[in-house]
PDB file of C-alpha atoms in Angstrom:
ATOM      1  CA  MET A   1     -61.127 -17.099  -3.033  1.00  0.00           C
ATOM      2  CA  GLU A   2     -57.486 -17.463  -1.592  1.00  0.00           C
ATOM      3  CA  THR A   3     -55.917 -18.389  -5.012  1.00  0.00           C
ATOM      4  CA  HIS A   4     -58.421 -14.946  -6.351  1.00  0.00           C
ATOM      5  CA  SER A   5     -56.340 -12.531  -3.874  1.00  0.00           C
ATOM      6  CA  PHE A   6     -52.797 -14.440  -4.500  1.00  0.00           C
ATOM      7  CA  VAL A   7     -53.901 -13.051  -8.730  1.00  0.00           C
ATOM      8  CA  SER A   8     -54.803 -10.173  -7.488  1.00  0.00           C
ATOM      9  CA  CYS A   9     -52.386  -9.563  -4.784  1.00  0.00           C
ATOM     10  CA  SER A  10     -48.901 -10.720  -7.838  1.00  0.00           C
ATOM     11  CA  PHE A  11     -51.006  -8.202 -10.007  1.00  0.00           C
ATOM     12  CA  ILE A  12     -50.882  -5.344  -8.326  1.00  0.00           C
ATOM     13  CA  LEU A  13     -47.199  -5.732  -7.137  1.00  0.00           C
ATOM     14  CA  ALA A  14     -46.064  -5.977 -11.007  1.00  0.00           C
ATOM     15  CA  LEU A  15     -48.046  -2.967 -11.783  1.00  0.00           C
ATOM     16  CA  VAL A  16     -46.548  -0.815  -8.753  1.00  0.00           C
ATOM     17  CA  PHE A  17     -42.819  -2.070  -9.287  1.00  0.00           C
ATOM     18  CA  LEU A  18     -43.618  -1.339 -13.039  1.00  0.00           C
ATOM     19  CA  MET A  19     -43.990   2.654 -11.691  1.00  0.00           C
ATOM     20  CA  ILE A  20     -41.656   2.451  -9.665  1.00  0.00           C
ATOM     21  CA  CYS A  21     -39.443   1.726 -12.775  1.00  0.00           C
ATOM     22  CA  LYS A  22     -40.576   4.265 -14.522  1.00  0.00           C
ATOM     23  CA  GLY A  23     -40.693   7.032 -11.991  1.00  0.00           C
ATOM     24  CA  ILE A  24     -36.870   6.234 -11.177  1.00  0.00           C
ATOM     25  CA  SER A  25     -34.879   7.935 -14.032  1.00  0.00           C
ATOM     26  CA  GLY A  26     -31.243   8.934 -15.092  1.00  0.00           C
ATOM     27  CA  SER A  27     -27.728   8.453 -14.820  1.00  0.00           C
ATOM     28  CA  THR A  28     -24.857   9.049 -12.830  1.00  0.00           C
ATOM     29  CA  PHE A  29     -21.627  10.162 -13.901  1.00  0.00           C
ATOM     30  CA  THR A  30     -18.955   9.716 -11.450  1.00  0.00           C
ATOM     31  CA  PHE A  31     -15.833  11.527 -12.986  1.00  0.00           C
ATOM     32  CA  LYS A  32     -12.418   9.244 -11.468  1.00  0.00           C
ATOM     33  CA  ASN A  33      -9.133  10.906 -11.748  1.00  0.00           C
ATOM     34  CA  ARG A  34      -5.964   7.915 -12.034  1.00  0.00           C
ATOM     35  CA  CYS A  35      -2.983  10.512 -13.392  1.00  0.00           C
ATOM     36  CA  ASP A  36      -0.527  11.224 -11.473  1.00  0.00           C
ATOM     37  CA  TYR A  37      -1.001  14.982 -12.092  1.00  0.00           C
ATOM     38  CA  MET A  38      -4.081  17.581 -11.490  1.00  0.00           C
ATOM     39  CA  VAL A  39      -7.318  17.181 -14.009  1.00  0.00           C
ATOM     40  CA  TRP A  40     -10.195  19.624 -13.982  1.00  0.00           C
ATOM     41  CA  PRO A  41     -12.502  17.907 -15.969  1.00  0.00           C
ATOM     42  CA  GLY A  42     -15.081  20.640 -17.968  1.00  0.00           C
ATOM     43  CA  ILE A  43     -18.496  19.846 -18.717  1.00  0.00           C
ATOM     44  CA  LEU A  44     -20.461  21.702 -20.872  1.00  0.00           C
ATOM     45  CA  SER A  45     -24.405  20.345 -21.858  1.00  0.00           C
ATOM     46  CA  SER A  46     -26.848  20.537 -24.865  1.00  0.00           C
ATOM     47  CA  ALA A  47     -28.774  23.054 -25.713  1.00  0.00           C
ATOM     48  CA  GLY A  48     -31.481  21.860 -23.958  1.00  0.00           C
ATOM     49  CA  SER A  49     -31.173  19.496 -21.584  1.00  0.00           C
ATOM     50  CA  THR A  50     -31.261  20.881 -17.756  1.00  0.00           C
ATOM     51  CA  PRO A  51     -27.215  21.407 -16.841  1.00  0.00           C
ATOM     52  CA  LEU A  52     -25.818  19.234 -13.916  1.00  0.00           C
ATOM     53  CA  ASP A  53     -24.438  20.827 -11.095  1.00  0.00           C
ATOM     54  CA  SER A  54     -21.124  21.908 -12.280  1.00  0.00           C
ATOM     55  CA  THR A  55     -19.643  22.381 -15.668  1.00  0.00           C
ATOM     56  CA  GLY A  56     -16.141  22.810 -14.558  1.00  0.00           C
ATOM     57  CA  PHE A  57     -13.724  21.635 -11.308  1.00  0.00           C
ATOM     58  CA  ASP A  58     -10.982  19.798 -10.094  1.00  0.00           C
ATOM     59  CA  LEU A  59      -9.996  16.620  -9.652  1.00  0.00           C
ATOM     60  CA  SER A  60      -6.821  15.453  -7.258  1.00  0.00           C
ATOM     61  CA  PRO A  61      -4.664  12.463  -8.613  1.00  0.00           C
ATOM     62  CA  GLY A  62      -7.190   9.770  -6.893  1.00  0.00           C
ATOM     63  CA  GLU A  63     -10.356  11.363  -6.418  1.00  0.00           C
ATOM     64  CA  SER A  64     -13.706  10.825  -7.499  1.00  0.00           C
ATOM     65  CA  ARG A  65     -16.900  12.851  -8.125  1.00  0.00           C
ATOM     66  CA  SER A  66     -20.493  12.049  -9.311  1.00  0.00           C
ATOM     67  CA  PHE A  67     -22.981  14.318 -10.119  1.00  0.00           C
ATOM     68  CA  GLN A  68     -26.453  13.236 -11.808  1.00  0.00           C
ATOM     69  CA  ALA A  69     -28.407  13.772 -14.661  1.00  0.00           C
ATOM     70  CA  SER A  70     -31.825  13.818 -15.675  1.00  0.00           C
ATOM     71  CA  PRO A  71     -33.532  11.904 -18.584  1.00  0.00           C
ATOM     72  CA  GLY A  72     -32.711  12.887 -21.988  1.00  0.00           C
ATOM     73  CA  TRP A  73     -29.427  14.820 -21.108  1.00  0.00           C
ATOM     74  CA  SER A  74     -26.915  14.986 -23.529  1.00  0.00           C
ATOM     75  CA  GLY A  75     -24.425  16.335 -23.794  1.00  0.00           C
ATOM     76  CA  ARG A  76     -19.746  16.204 -23.781  1.00  0.00           C
ATOM     77  CA  PHE A  77     -17.399  16.013 -21.359  1.00  0.00           C
ATOM     78  CA  TRP A  78     -13.558  16.344 -21.133  1.00  0.00           C
ATOM     79  CA  GLY A  79      -9.922  16.071 -18.763  1.00  0.00           C
ATOM     80  CA  ARG A  80      -7.938  19.932 -19.348  1.00  0.00           C
ATOM     81  CA  THR A  81      -4.535  19.678 -18.224  1.00  0.00           C
ATOM     82  CA  GLY A  82      -1.866  21.995 -17.114  1.00  0.00           C
ATOM     83  CA  CYS A  83      -4.707  24.415 -15.331  1.00  0.00           C
ATOM     84  CA  THR A  84      -2.832  27.816 -13.385  1.00  0.00           C
ATOM     85  CA  PHE A  85      -5.637  29.420 -11.484  1.00  0.00           C
ATOM     86  CA  ASP A  86      -5.390  32.272  -8.724  1.00  0.00           C
ATOM     87  CA  ALA A  87      -6.944  32.290  -5.496  1.00  0.00           C
ATOM     88  CA  ASN A  88     -10.157  34.373  -7.129  1.00  0.00           C
ATOM     89  CA  GLY A  89     -10.650  30.773  -9.230  1.00  0.00           C
ATOM     90  CA  GLN A  90      -9.640  33.269 -12.480  1.00  0.00           C
ATOM     91  CA  GLY A  91      -7.213  31.742 -15.047  1.00  0.00           C
ATOM     92  CA  SER A  92      -6.583  28.891 -18.280  1.00  0.00           C
ATOM     93  CA  CYS A  93      -5.251  25.614 -19.334  1.00  0.00           C
ATOM     94  CA  ALA A  94      -2.592  24.569 -21.165  1.00  0.00           C
ATOM     95  CA  THR A  95      -4.516  21.704 -22.541  1.00  0.00           C
ATOM     96  CA  GLY A  96      -8.314  21.450 -22.943  1.00  0.00           C
ATOM     97  CA  ASP A  97      -9.139  24.959 -22.033  1.00  0.00           C
ATOM     98  CA  CYS A  98     -12.544  26.276 -22.600  1.00  0.00           C
ATOM     99  CA  GLY A  99     -11.508  30.465 -22.483  1.00  0.00           C
ATOM    100  CA  SER A 100     -13.994  31.069 -19.415  1.00  0.00           C
ATOM    101  CA  ASN A 101     -10.453  32.626 -17.676  1.00  0.00           C
ATOM    102  CA  GLN A 102     -11.872  30.432 -14.626  1.00  0.00           C
ATOM    103  CA  ILE A 103     -12.151  26.567 -13.682  1.00  0.00           C
ATOM    104  CA  SER A 104     -16.141  26.983 -14.137  1.00  0.00           C
ATOM    105  CA  CYS A 105     -16.575  26.471 -18.314  1.00  0.00           C
ATOM    106  CA  ASN A 106     -20.135  28.333 -17.727  1.00  0.00           C
ATOM    107  CA  GLY A 107     -21.326  26.794 -21.313  1.00  0.00           C
ATOM    108  CA  ALA A 108     -18.143  26.967 -23.013  1.00  0.00           C
ATOM    109  CA  GLY A 109     -17.128  23.785 -24.997  1.00  0.00           C
ATOM    110  CA  ALA A 110     -13.205  22.372 -24.466  1.00  0.00           C
ATOM    111  CA  THR A 111     -10.979  24.651 -27.056  1.00  0.00           C
ATOM    112  CA  PRO A 112      -8.814  21.460 -29.464  1.00  0.00           C
ATOM    113  CA  PRO A 113      -7.217  19.179 -28.773  1.00  0.00           C
ATOM    114  CA  ALA A 114      -8.911  17.370 -26.415  1.00  0.00           C
ATOM    115  CA  THR A 115     -11.151  14.141 -26.096  1.00  0.00           C
ATOM    116  CA  LEU A 116     -13.782  13.936 -25.777  1.00  0.00           C
ATOM    117  CA  ALA A 117     -16.694  11.194 -23.599  1.00  0.00           C
ATOM    118  CA  GLU A 118     -20.274  12.077 -25.519  1.00  0.00           C
ATOM    119  CA  PHE A 119     -23.210  10.860 -24.356  1.00  0.00           C
ATOM    120  CA  THR A 120     -26.978  11.423 -25.027  1.00  0.00           C
ATOM    121  CA  ILE A 121     -29.187  10.731 -22.402  1.00  0.00           C
ATOM    122  CA  GLY A 122     -32.399   7.860 -22.812  1.00  0.00           C
ATOM    123  CA  SER A 123     -35.749   9.784 -21.597  1.00  0.00           C
ATOM    124  CA  SER A 124     -37.403   8.143 -19.278  1.00  0.00           C
ATOM    125  CA  SER A 125     -41.148   8.109 -22.023  1.00  0.00           C
ATOM    126  CA  GLY A 126     -41.202   7.269 -25.143  1.00  0.00           C
ATOM    127  CA  THR A 127     -39.366   5.283 -27.043  1.00  0.00           C
ATOM    128  CA  ASN A 128     -35.956   6.579 -26.650  1.00  0.00           C
ATOM    129  CA  SER A 129     -35.069   5.085 -23.753  1.00  0.00           C
ATOM    130  CA  GLN A 130     -31.325   3.681 -25.407  1.00  0.00           C
ATOM    131  CA  ASP A 131     -28.298   5.835 -23.919  1.00  0.00           C
ATOM    132  CA  PHE A 132     -25.844   6.652 -26.637  1.00  0.00           C
ATOM    133  CA  TYR A 133     -22.574   7.392 -25.844  1.00  0.00           C
ATOM    134  CA  ASP A 134     -19.136   7.690 -27.189  1.00  0.00           C
ATOM    135  CA  VAL A 135     -14.715   9.313 -27.043  1.00  0.00           C
ATOM    136  CA  SER A 136     -13.893  10.782 -29.983  1.00  0.00           C
ATOM    137  CA  LEU A 137     -10.879  12.039 -31.175  1.00  0.00           C
ATOM    138  CA  VAL A 138     -12.072  14.576 -33.893  1.00  0.00           C
ATOM    139  CA  ASP A 139     -10.973  17.060 -32.187  1.00  0.00           C
ATOM    140  CA  GLY A 140      -7.701  16.023 -31.444  1.00  0.00           C
ATOM    141  CA  TYR A 141      -5.955  14.535 -28.050  1.00  0.00           C
ATOM    142  CA  ASN A 142      -5.019  15.711 -24.630  1.00  0.00           C
ATOM    143  CA  LEU A 143      -5.559  12.868 -22.674  1.00  0.00           C
ATOM    144  CA  PRO A 144      -6.221   9.223 -21.756  1.00  0.00           C
ATOM    145  CA  MET A 145     -10.451   8.583 -21.210  1.00  0.00           C
ATOM    146  CA  ALA A 146     -12.187   5.340 -20.503  1.00  0.00           C
ATOM    147  CA  VAL A 147     -16.134   5.653 -20.389  1.00  0.00           C
ATOM    148  CA  ASP A 148     -16.984   2.337 -18.444  1.00  0.00           C
ATOM    149  CA  ALA A 149     -21.524   1.934 -18.120  1.00  0.00           C
ATOM    150  CA  SER A 150     -22.316  -0.224 -15.070  1.00  0.00           C
ATOM    151  CA  GLY A 151     -26.682  -1.386 -14.227  1.00  0.00           C
ATOM    152  CA  GLY A 152     -27.465  -1.445 -17.240  1.00  0.00           C
ATOM    153  CA  THR A 153     -28.566  -3.831 -20.289  1.00  0.00           C
ATOM    154  CA  GLY A 154     -27.730  -4.680 -23.536  1.00  0.00           C
ATOM    155  CA  ALA A 155     -24.793  -4.095 -25.022  1.00  0.00           C
ATOM    156  CA  CYS A 156     -22.953  -2.114 -22.411  1.00  0.00           C
ATOM    157  CA  GLY A 157     -19.377  -1.711 -23.534  1.00  0.00           C
ATOM    158  CA  THR A 158     -16.176   0.004 -22.300  1.00  0.00           C
ATOM    159  CA  THR A 159     -14.760   2.765 -25.109  1.00  0.00           C
ATOM    160  CA  GLY A 160     -12.317   4.753 -24.883  1.00  0.00           C
ATOM    161  CA  CYS A 161      -8.487   5.683 -25.689  1.00  0.00           C
ATOM    162  CA  VAL A 162      -6.207   4.267 -22.859  1.00  0.00           C
ATOM    163  CA  THR A 163      -3.180   4.755 -25.457  1.00  0.00           C
ATOM    164  CA  ASP A 164      -0.390   8.194 -24.321  1.00  0.00           C
ATOM    165  CA  LEU A 165      -1.294   9.080 -27.672  1.00  0.00           C
ATOM    166  CA  ASN A 166       0.732  12.319 -27.189  1.00  0.00           C
ATOM    167  CA  ARG A 167       3.623   9.875 -27.603  1.00  0.00           C
ATOM    168  CA  MET A 168       3.395   8.810 -31.049  1.00  0.00           C
ATOM    169  CA  CYS A 169       1.795  11.509 -32.304  1.00  0.00           C
ATOM    170  CA  PRO A 170       3.152  13.020 -35.583  1.00  0.00           C
ATOM    171  CA  SER A 171       5.128  15.983 -35.857  1.00  0.00           C
ATOM    172  CA  GLU A 172       3.134  18.448 -37.972  1.00  0.00           C
ATOM    173  CA  LEU A 173       0.192  17.027 -35.120  1.00  0.00           C
ATOM    174  CA  GLN A 174       1.522  18.471 -31.712  1.00  0.00           C
ATOM    175  CA  THR A 175       1.327  21.035 -30.011  1.00  0.00           C
ATOM    176  CA  GLY A 176       4.100  23.819 -29.511  1.00  0.00           C
ATOM    177  CA  ASP A 177       4.589  21.886 -26.248  1.00  0.00           C
ATOM    178  CA  GLY A 178       3.626  18.361 -27.222  1.00  0.00           C
ATOM    179  CA  GLN A 179       1.110  18.153 -24.414  1.00  0.00           C
ATOM    180  CA  ALA A 180      -1.737  17.003 -27.172  1.00  0.00           C
ATOM    181  CA  CYS A 181      -2.180  15.823 -30.979  1.00  0.00           C
ATOM    182  CA  LYS A 182      -4.160  17.875 -32.964  1.00  0.00           C
ATOM    183  CA  SER A 183      -6.364  16.671 -35.644  1.00  0.00           C
ATOM    184  CA  ALA A 184      -5.564  16.762 -39.282  1.00  0.00           C
ATOM    185  CA  CYS A 185      -9.064  18.783 -39.494  1.00  0.00           C
ATOM    186  CA  GLU A 186      -7.234  21.158 -36.842  1.00  0.00           C
ATOM    187  CA  ALA A 187      -3.240  21.455 -38.511  1.00  0.00           C
ATOM    188  CA  PHE A 188      -4.287  21.622 -41.664  1.00  0.00           C
ATOM    189  CA  GLY A 189      -7.910  22.905 -42.168  1.00  0.00           C
ATOM    190  CA  ASN A 190      -8.299  20.903 -45.383  1.00  0.00           C
ATOM    191  CA  PRO A 191     -12.005  20.262 -46.173  1.00  0.00           C
ATOM    192  CA  GLU A 192     -10.983  16.050 -47.325  1.00  0.00           C
ATOM    193  CA  TYR A 193      -9.876  15.962 -43.113  1.00  0.00           C
ATOM    194  CA  CYS A 194     -12.496  18.150 -41.156  1.00  0.00           C
ATOM    195  CA  CYS A 195     -14.695  16.480 -43.354  1.00  0.00           C
ATOM    196  CA  SER A 196     -16.817  19.526 -45.447  1.00  0.00           C
ATOM    197  CA  GLY A 197     -17.718  20.567 -48.699  1.00  0.00           C
ATOM    198  CA  SER A 198     -17.792  18.171 -51.022  1.00  0.00           C
ATOM    199  CA  PHE A 199     -16.025  15.478 -48.602  1.00  0.00           C
ATOM    200  CA  GLY A 200     -20.093  15.897 -46.447  1.00  0.00           C
ATOM    201  CA  SER A 201     -20.519  12.345 -46.402  1.00  0.00           C
ATOM    202  CA  PRO A 202     -19.415   9.663 -45.006  1.00  0.00           C
ATOM    203  CA  ASP A 203     -19.691   8.195 -48.753  1.00  0.00           C
ATOM    204  CA  THR A 204     -16.959  10.840 -50.196  1.00  0.00           C
ATOM    205  CA  CYS A 205     -15.079  11.821 -46.407  1.00  0.00           C
ATOM    206  CA  ARG A 206     -12.971   8.631 -45.687  1.00  0.00           C
ATOM    207  CA  PRO A 207     -10.138   7.417 -43.024  1.00  0.00           C
ATOM    208  CA  SER A 208      -6.756   9.747 -43.623  1.00  0.00           C
ATOM    209  CA  VAL A 209      -3.630   8.721 -42.329  1.00  0.00           C
ATOM    210  CA  TYR A 210      -3.251  10.821 -39.566  1.00  0.00           C
ATOM    211  CA  SER A 211      -6.922   9.174 -38.499  1.00  0.00           C
ATOM    212  CA  GLU A 212      -6.053   5.652 -39.071  1.00  0.00           C
ATOM    213  CA  ILE A 213      -3.152   6.148 -36.612  1.00  0.00           C
ATOM    214  CA  PHE A 214      -5.554   7.329 -34.069  1.00  0.00           C
ATOM    215  CA  LYS A 215      -7.705   4.144 -34.737  1.00  0.00           C
ATOM    216  CA  SER A 216      -4.845   1.859 -35.093  1.00  0.00           C
ATOM    217  CA  ALA A 217      -4.174   3.563 -31.207  1.00  0.00           C
ATOM    218  CA  CYS A 218      -7.546   3.233 -30.105  1.00  0.00           C
ATOM    219  CA  PRO A 219      -9.759   1.034 -32.150  1.00  0.00           C
ATOM    220  CA  ARG A 220     -12.538   2.121 -30.080  1.00  0.00           C
ATOM    221  CA  SER A 221     -12.761   5.484 -30.860  1.00  0.00           C
ATOM    222  CA  TYR A 222     -13.935   7.784 -33.369  1.00  0.00           C
ATOM    223  CA  SER A 223     -10.978   8.295 -35.308  1.00  0.00           C
ATOM    224  CA  TYR A 224     -12.968  11.125 -37.790  1.00  0.00           C
ATOM    225  CA  ALA A 225     -16.755  12.553 -38.160  1.00  0.00           C
ATOM    226  CA  TYR A 226     -18.216   9.616 -39.492  1.00  0.00           C
ATOM    227  CA  ASP A 227     -16.708   6.452 -37.932  1.00  0.00           C
ATOM    228  CA  ASP A 228     -19.949   5.336 -36.081  1.00  0.00           C
ATOM    229  CA  ALA A 229     -19.890   1.765 -36.786  1.00  0.00           C
ATOM    230  CA  THR A 230     -16.744   1.106 -34.477  1.00  0.00           C
ATOM    231  CA  SER A 231     -17.128   3.727 -32.132  1.00  0.00           C
ATOM    232  CA  THR A 232     -20.843   4.492 -30.817  1.00  0.00           C
ATOM    233  CA  PHE A 233     -22.181   2.418 -28.208  1.00  0.00           C
ATOM    234  CA  THR A 234     -25.660   1.752 -26.481  1.00  0.00           C
ATOM    235  CA  CYS A 235     -26.512   1.107 -22.871  1.00  0.00           C
ATOM    236  CA  THR A 236     -29.903   1.087 -21.500  1.00  0.00           C
ATOM    237  CA  GLY A 237     -30.558   2.291 -17.666  1.00  0.00           C
ATOM    238  CA  ALA A 238     -26.573   2.558 -16.675  1.00  0.00           C
ATOM    239  CA  ASP A 239     -24.608   4.634 -14.458  1.00  0.00           C
ATOM    240  CA  TYR A 240     -20.943   5.702 -16.320  1.00  0.00           C
ATOM    241  CA  THR A 241     -18.111   5.573 -15.159  1.00  0.00           C
ATOM    242  CA  ILE A 242     -15.257   9.135 -16.319  1.00  0.00           C
ATOM    243  CA  THR A 243     -11.490   7.997 -15.745  1.00  0.00           C
ATOM    244  CA  PHE A 244      -8.486  10.173 -17.005  1.00  0.00           C
ATOM    245  CA  CYS A 245      -5.067   7.987 -17.169  1.00  0.00           C
ATOM    246  CA  PRO A 246      -6.590   4.722 -16.997  1.00  0.00           C
ATOM    247  CA  GLY A 247      -4.221   2.693 -17.317  1.00  0.00           C
ATOM    248  CA  SER A 248      -1.453   4.692 -14.990  1.00  0.00           C
ATOM    249  CA  THR A 249       0.312   2.643 -12.727  1.00  0.00           C
ATOM    250  CA  SER A 250       0.865   5.633 -10.409  1.00  0.00           C
ATOM    251  CA  GLN A 251      -2.081   4.964  -8.895  1.00  0.00           C
ATOM    252  CA  LYS A 252      -3.399   2.463  -5.907  1.00  0.00           C
ATOM    253  CA  SER A 253      -5.398   0.526  -7.583  1.00  0.00           C
ATOM    254  CA  SER A 254      -3.346  -0.772 -11.159  1.00  0.00           C
ATOM    255  CA  ARG A 255      -0.835  -1.630  -8.296  1.00  0.00           C
ATOM    256  CA  ASP A 256      -0.206  -5.183  -7.412  1.00  0.00           C
ATOM    257  CA  PRO A 257      -1.200  -6.582  -3.758  1.00  0.00           C
ATOM    258  CA  SER A 258       2.778  -5.699  -3.238  1.00  0.00           C
ATOM    259  CA  GLY A 259       2.001  -1.838  -3.536  1.00  0.00           C
ATOM    260  CA  THR A 260       4.339  -2.230  -6.492  1.00  0.00           C
ATOM    261  CA  ALA A 261       3.579  -0.336 -10.314  1.00  0.00           C
ATOM    262  CA  THR A 262       3.135  -3.234 -12.343  1.00  0.00           C
ATOM    263  CA  ASN A 263       4.438  -3.435 -16.132  1.00  0.00           C
ATOM    264  CA  ALA A 264       2.066  -4.596 -17.901  1.00  0.00           C
ATOM    265  CA  SER A 265       0.403  -2.400 -20.644  1.00  0.00           C
ATOM    266  CA  PRO A 266      -2.613  -1.045 -19.399  1.00  0.00           C
ATOM    267  CA  VAL A 267      -6.182  -2.364 -21.507  1.00  0.00           C
ATOM    268  CA  LEU A 268      -9.585  -1.974 -21.577  1.00  0.00           C
ATOM    269  CA  PRO A 269     -12.170  -4.565 -19.960  1.00  0.00           C
ATOM    270  CA  LYS A 270     -13.498  -6.768 -23.117  1.00  0.00           C
ATOM    271  CA  ALA A 271     -16.179  -5.228 -25.379  1.00  0.00           C
ATOM    272  CA  PRO A 272     -17.987  -6.912 -28.085  1.00  0.00           C
ATOM    273  CA  GLU A 273     -15.911  -5.816 -31.407  1.00  0.00           C
ATOM    274  CA  PRO A 274     -16.970  -6.817 -34.806  1.00  0.00           C
ATOM    275  CA  GLU A 275     -15.211  -9.897 -35.032  1.00  0.00           C
ATOM    276  CA  ASP A 276     -17.161 -11.434 -32.301  1.00  0.00           C
ATOM    277  CA  ASP A 277     -20.139 -11.882 -35.385  1.00  0.00           C
ATOM    278  CA  PRO A 278     -19.259 -13.024 -38.558  1.00  0.00           C
ATOM    279  CA  ASN A 279     -21.655 -10.553 -39.567  1.00  0.00           C
ATOM    280  CA  GLY A 280     -20.028  -7.612 -37.891  1.00  0.00           C
ATOM    281  CA  SER A 281     -23.249  -7.083 -37.066  1.00  0.00           C
ATOM    282  CA  SER A 282     -23.534  -8.118 -32.679  1.00  0.00           C
ATOM    283  CA  TRP A 283     -22.747  -4.570 -31.118  1.00  0.00           C
ATOM    284  CA  LEU A 284     -23.058  -2.224 -33.136  1.00  0.00           C
ATOM    285  CA  PRO A 285     -25.693   0.385 -31.910  1.00  0.00           C
ATOM    286  CA  SER A 286     -29.635  -0.206 -33.066  1.00  0.00           C
ATOM    287  CA  PHE A 287     -32.117   2.972 -33.216  1.00  0.00           C
ATOM    288  CA  ALA A 288     -34.957   1.056 -32.951  1.00  0.00           C
ATOM    289  CA  ILE A 289     -34.529  -1.198 -29.729  1.00  0.00           C
ATOM    290  CA  GLY A 290     -36.203   1.051 -26.605  1.00  0.00           C
ATOM    291  CA  GLY A 291     -35.281  -0.244 -23.489  1.00  0.00           C
ATOM    292  CA  SER A 292     -36.118  -0.807 -19.487  1.00  0.00           C
ATOM    293  CA  SER A 293     -36.397   2.212 -17.460  1.00  0.00           C
ATOM    294  CA  ARG A 294     -33.384   3.462 -15.045  1.00  0.00           C
ATOM    295  CA  ARG A 295     -32.327   1.141 -12.091  1.00  0.00           C
ATOM    296  CA  ILE A 296     -34.451   1.225  -8.784  1.00  0.00           C
ATOM    297  CA  PRO A 297     -32.324   1.910  -5.839  1.00  0.00           C
ATOM    298  CA  ASN A 298     -32.576  -0.929  -4.111  1.00  0.00           C
ATOM    299  CA  ASN A 299     -33.530  -0.623  -0.641  1.00  0.00           C
ATOM    300  CA  ALA A 300     -36.893   1.202  -1.700  1.00  0.00           C
ATOM    301  CA  LEU A 301     -37.763  -1.898  -4.241  1.00  0.00           C
ATOM    302  CA  THR A 302     -36.727  -3.865  -1.625  1.00  0.00           C
ATOM    303  CA  TRP A 303     -39.261  -2.947   0.956  1.00  0.00           C
ATOM    304  CA  THR A 304     -41.563  -2.340  -1.767  1.00  0.00           C
ATOM    305  CA  ILE A 305     -41.627  -5.848  -2.282  1.00  0.00           C
ATOM    306  CA  ILE A 306     -42.050  -6.917   1.458  1.00  0.00           C
ATOM    307  CA  SER A 307     -44.793  -4.962   2.792  1.00  0.00           C
ATOM    308  CA  PHE A 308     -46.591  -6.024  -0.593  1.00  0.00           C
ATOM    309  CA  PHE A 309     -46.328  -9.737   0.004  1.00  0.00           C
ATOM    310  CA  VAL A 310     -47.401  -8.876   3.891  1.00  0.00           C
ATOM    311  CA  PHE A 311     -50.560  -7.198   2.541  1.00  0.00           C
ATOM    312  CA  CYS A 312     -50.936 -10.350   0.513  1.00  0.00           C
ATOM    313  CA  PHE A 313     -50.617 -13.257   2.626  1.00  0.00           C
ATOM    314  CA  SER A 314     -52.723 -11.379   4.949  1.00  0.00           C
ATOM    315  CA  GLN A 315     -55.528 -11.639   2.505  1.00  0.00           C
ATOM    316  CA  LEU A 316     -55.275 -14.778   2.362  1.00  0.00           C
TER     317      LEU A 316
END
């Protein structure tokens, strides 16, 4: 009888655990500014996605801010720089401007060139539980950015571009004041650079000398439209941190214990790369693999487990 009660309780506990896992979902996006200047992040939710609580805001050096995204959300983030807004919140930005004339972008996207972080969050139901994310330079570059996944399962690699591409931007791609670097598509409009027309497929659109410059400096970022194999990352049940100027030595987090700025070159944390697998496939995104639901708050899960164990033992 005691064995039967224990088995029954264990089954119920497992069932409740799965129900909680299924019921709590979504991802938290945390934005951090490690630049030594103000950044105005922009947020664009895809059509059909529940919008986040903001479409644009200011982020001072050293400041962070978080937003909750619902299951199935997709969209993009970027940083605006050199912005000037008046007391009424009206104005514009030197790079990444969304043309809204406000701090909020109100459904408008970034004006190229701009470094973009793109996400598709998995659904809490069905087979599409896996998240997909990348950092894209297809629309050019304006500031360093890194995306880090935490608490998820799967490859969950860190991606982004920590190199200051503005310093190595070819003159023909530079904006007038050198604050951003255009893509070859935007600069020249040629189909072979834009992957359009007869070049509109992976077989016909190949890396250009310009996209190779971006790829060499930022190997985990999209450098042109069909750069999927080495640029798309996947994870399940994670929260994400988007850091502007992740390699900056001007902030406390990048200083040594004495408070003196270090001279070490900024690097992204180790992420799986093609050479980790002789076949080059150990970290490639798998569109067929499912995964678990979102993480469960520790307190809720702990008290649920304790309550059921108390109930179970009282039945023995």
